[in-house]
PDB file of C-alpha atoms in Angstrom:
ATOM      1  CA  UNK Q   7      27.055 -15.456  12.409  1.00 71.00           C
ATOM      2  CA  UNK Q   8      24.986 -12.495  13.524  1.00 79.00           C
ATOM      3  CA  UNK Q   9      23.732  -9.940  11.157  1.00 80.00           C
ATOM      4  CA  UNK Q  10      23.394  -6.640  12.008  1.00 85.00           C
ATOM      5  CA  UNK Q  11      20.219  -4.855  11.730  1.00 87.00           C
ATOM      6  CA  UNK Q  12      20.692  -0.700  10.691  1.00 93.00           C
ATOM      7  CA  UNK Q  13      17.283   1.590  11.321  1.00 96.00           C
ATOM      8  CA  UNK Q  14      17.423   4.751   9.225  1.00 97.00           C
ATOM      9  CA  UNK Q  15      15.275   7.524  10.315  1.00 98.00           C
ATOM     10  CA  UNK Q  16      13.658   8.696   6.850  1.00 97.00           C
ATOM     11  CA  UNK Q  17      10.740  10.957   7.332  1.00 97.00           C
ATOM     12  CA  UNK Q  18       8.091  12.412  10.305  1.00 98.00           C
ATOM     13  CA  UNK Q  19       5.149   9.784   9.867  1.00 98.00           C
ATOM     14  CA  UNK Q  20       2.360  13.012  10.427  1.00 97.00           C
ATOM     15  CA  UNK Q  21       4.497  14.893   7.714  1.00 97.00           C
ATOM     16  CA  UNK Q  22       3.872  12.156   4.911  1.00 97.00           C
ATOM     17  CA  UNK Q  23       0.434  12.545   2.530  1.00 96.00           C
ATOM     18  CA  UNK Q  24      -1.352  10.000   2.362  1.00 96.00           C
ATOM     19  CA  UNK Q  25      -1.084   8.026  -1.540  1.00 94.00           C
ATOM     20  CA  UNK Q  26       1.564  10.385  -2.468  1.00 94.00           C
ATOM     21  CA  UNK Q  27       5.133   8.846  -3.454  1.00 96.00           C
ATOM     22  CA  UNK Q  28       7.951  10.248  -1.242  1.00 95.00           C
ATOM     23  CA  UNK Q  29      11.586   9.619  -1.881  1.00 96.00           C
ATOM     24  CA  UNK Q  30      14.711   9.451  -0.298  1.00 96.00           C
ATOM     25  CA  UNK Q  31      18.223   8.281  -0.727  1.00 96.00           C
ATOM     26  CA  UNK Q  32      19.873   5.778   1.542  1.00 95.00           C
ATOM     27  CA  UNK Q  33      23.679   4.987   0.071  1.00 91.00           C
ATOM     28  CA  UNK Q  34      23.568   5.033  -3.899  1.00 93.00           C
ATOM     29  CA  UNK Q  35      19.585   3.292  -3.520  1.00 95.00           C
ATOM     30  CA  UNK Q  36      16.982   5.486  -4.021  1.00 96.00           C
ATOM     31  CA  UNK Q  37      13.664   4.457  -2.181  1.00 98.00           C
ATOM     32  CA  UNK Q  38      10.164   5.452  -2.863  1.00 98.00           C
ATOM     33  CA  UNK Q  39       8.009   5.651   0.921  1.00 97.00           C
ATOM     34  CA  UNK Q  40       4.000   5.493   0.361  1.00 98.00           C
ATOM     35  CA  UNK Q  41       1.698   6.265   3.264  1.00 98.00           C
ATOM     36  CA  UNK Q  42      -1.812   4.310   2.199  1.00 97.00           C
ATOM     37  CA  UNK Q  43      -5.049   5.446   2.988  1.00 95.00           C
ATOM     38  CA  UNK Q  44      -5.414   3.055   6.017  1.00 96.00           C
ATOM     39  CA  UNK Q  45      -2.279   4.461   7.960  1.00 96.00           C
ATOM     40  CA  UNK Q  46       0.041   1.872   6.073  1.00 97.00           C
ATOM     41  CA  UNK Q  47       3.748   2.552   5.497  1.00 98.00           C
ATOM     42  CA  UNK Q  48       5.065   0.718   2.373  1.00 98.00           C
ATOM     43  CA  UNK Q  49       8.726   1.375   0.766  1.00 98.00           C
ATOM     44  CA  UNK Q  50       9.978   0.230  -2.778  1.00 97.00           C
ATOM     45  CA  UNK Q  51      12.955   0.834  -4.535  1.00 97.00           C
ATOM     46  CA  UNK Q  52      12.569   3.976  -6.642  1.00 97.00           C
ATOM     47  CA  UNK Q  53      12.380   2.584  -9.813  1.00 93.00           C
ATOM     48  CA  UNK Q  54      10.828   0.340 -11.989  1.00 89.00           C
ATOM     49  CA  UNK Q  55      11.997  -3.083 -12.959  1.00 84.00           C
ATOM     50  CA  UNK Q  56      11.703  -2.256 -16.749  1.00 84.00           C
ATOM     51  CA  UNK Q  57      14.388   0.023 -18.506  1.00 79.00           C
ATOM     52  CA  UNK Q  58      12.889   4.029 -19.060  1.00 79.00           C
ATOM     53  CA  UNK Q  59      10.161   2.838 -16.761  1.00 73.00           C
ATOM     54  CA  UNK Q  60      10.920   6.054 -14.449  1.00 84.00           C
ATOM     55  CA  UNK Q  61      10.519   6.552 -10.922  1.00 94.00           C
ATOM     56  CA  UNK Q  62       7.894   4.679  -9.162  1.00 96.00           C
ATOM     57  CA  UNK Q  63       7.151   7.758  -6.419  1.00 97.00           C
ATOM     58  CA  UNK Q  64       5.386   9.486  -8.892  1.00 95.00           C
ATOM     59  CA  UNK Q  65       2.973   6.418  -9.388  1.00 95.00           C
ATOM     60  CA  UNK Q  66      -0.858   5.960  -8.657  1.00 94.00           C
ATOM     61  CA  UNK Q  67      -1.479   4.133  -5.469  1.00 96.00           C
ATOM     62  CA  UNK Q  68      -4.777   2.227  -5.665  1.00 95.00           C
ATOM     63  CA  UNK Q  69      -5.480  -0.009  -2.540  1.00 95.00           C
ATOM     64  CA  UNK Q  70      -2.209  -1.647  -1.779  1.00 96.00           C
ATOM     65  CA  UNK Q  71      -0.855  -1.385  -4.919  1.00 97.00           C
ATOM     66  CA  UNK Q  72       1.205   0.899  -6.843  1.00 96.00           C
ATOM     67  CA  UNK Q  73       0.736   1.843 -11.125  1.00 94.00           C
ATOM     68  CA  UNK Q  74       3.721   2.461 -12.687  1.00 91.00           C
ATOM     69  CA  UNK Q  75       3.998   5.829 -14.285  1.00 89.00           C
ATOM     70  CA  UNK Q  76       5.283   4.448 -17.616  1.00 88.00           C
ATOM     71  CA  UNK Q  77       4.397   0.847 -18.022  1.00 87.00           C
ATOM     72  CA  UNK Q  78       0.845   0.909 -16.051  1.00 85.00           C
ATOM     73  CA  UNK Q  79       2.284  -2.210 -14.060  1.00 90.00           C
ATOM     74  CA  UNK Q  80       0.464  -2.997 -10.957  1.00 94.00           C
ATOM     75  CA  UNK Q  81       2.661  -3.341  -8.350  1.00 96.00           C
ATOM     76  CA  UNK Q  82       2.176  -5.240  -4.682  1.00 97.00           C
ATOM     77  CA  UNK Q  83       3.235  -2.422  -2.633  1.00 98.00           C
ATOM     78  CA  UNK Q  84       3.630  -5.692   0.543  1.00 97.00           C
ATOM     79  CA  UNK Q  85       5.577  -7.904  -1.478  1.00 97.00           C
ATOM     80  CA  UNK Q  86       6.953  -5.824  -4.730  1.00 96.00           C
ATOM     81  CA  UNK Q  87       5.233  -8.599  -7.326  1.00 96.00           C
ATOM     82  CA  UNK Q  88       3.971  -7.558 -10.616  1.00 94.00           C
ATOM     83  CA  UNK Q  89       0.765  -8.502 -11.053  1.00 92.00           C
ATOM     84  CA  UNK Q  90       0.624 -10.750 -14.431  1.00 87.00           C
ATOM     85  CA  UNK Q  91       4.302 -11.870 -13.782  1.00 83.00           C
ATOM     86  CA  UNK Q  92       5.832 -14.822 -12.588  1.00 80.00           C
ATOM     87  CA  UNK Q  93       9.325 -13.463 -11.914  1.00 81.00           C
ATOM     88  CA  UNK Q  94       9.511  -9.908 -12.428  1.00 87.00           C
ATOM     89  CA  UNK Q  95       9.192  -7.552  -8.765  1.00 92.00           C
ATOM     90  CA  UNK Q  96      10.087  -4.370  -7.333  1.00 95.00           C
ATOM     91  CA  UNK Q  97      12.904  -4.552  -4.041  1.00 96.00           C
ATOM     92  CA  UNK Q  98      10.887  -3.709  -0.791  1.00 98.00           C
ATOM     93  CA  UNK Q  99      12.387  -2.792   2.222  1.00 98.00           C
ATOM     94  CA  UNK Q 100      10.830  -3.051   5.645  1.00 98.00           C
ATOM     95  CA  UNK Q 101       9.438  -0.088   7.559  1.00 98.00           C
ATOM     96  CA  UNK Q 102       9.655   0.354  11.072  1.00 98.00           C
ATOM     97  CA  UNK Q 103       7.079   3.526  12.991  1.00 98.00           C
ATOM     98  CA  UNK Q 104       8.265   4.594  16.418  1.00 97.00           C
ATOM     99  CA  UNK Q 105       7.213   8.049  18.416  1.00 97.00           C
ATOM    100  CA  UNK Q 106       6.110   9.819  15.030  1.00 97.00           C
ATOM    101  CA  UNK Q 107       9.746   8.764  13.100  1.00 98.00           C
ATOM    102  CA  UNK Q 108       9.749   6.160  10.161  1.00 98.00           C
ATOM    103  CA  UNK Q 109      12.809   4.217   9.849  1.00 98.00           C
ATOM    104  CA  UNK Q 110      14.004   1.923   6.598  1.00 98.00           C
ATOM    105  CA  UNK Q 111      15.094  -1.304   8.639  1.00 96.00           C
ATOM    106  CA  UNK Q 112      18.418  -2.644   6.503  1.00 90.00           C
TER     107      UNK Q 112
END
């Protein structure tokens, strides 16, 4: 069985600030798009894994990770783990750059 691979343009790559939260809405999931320091593209789901933890775009980005607004949890922005958790992570989605475009790869 083949599965089929959907690339959604979100956002100009030169029009994203760098360690600022961006978010968009693909379906009923809302994503949260961080462009690091070093050029990086990372994308989260918009929320944290806690209930009333609020949107994660309007976190702190420190290296690769991400501090939730709420809790203070330190988020892998590569992988969505919570630091000092076993189980507990974010839902990342891969991010594809092509001729200045940024596309969430489903």
């Amino acid at each position: 069985m083949l599965k089929t691979i959907t690339r959604i343009p979100v956002a100009h790559y030169s029009n994203l600030k760098e360690r600022k939260g961006f978010s968009i809405k693909i379906d009923q999931v809302e994503i949260a798009l961080f462009k690091l320091s070093n050029g990086k593209i990372f994308a989260l789901e918009n929320r944290s894994p806690y209930s009333n933890g609020g949107v994660l775009s309007k976190g702190i980005i420190s290296g690769e990770y991400l501090y939730c607004p709420v809790y203070d949890l330190k988020i892998s922005l590569a992988d969505g783990k919570i630091l000092d958790s076993d189980s507990d992570k974010v839902r990342t989605f891969k991010v594809e750059i092509k001729e200045d475009i940024v596309f969430i790869v489903l």
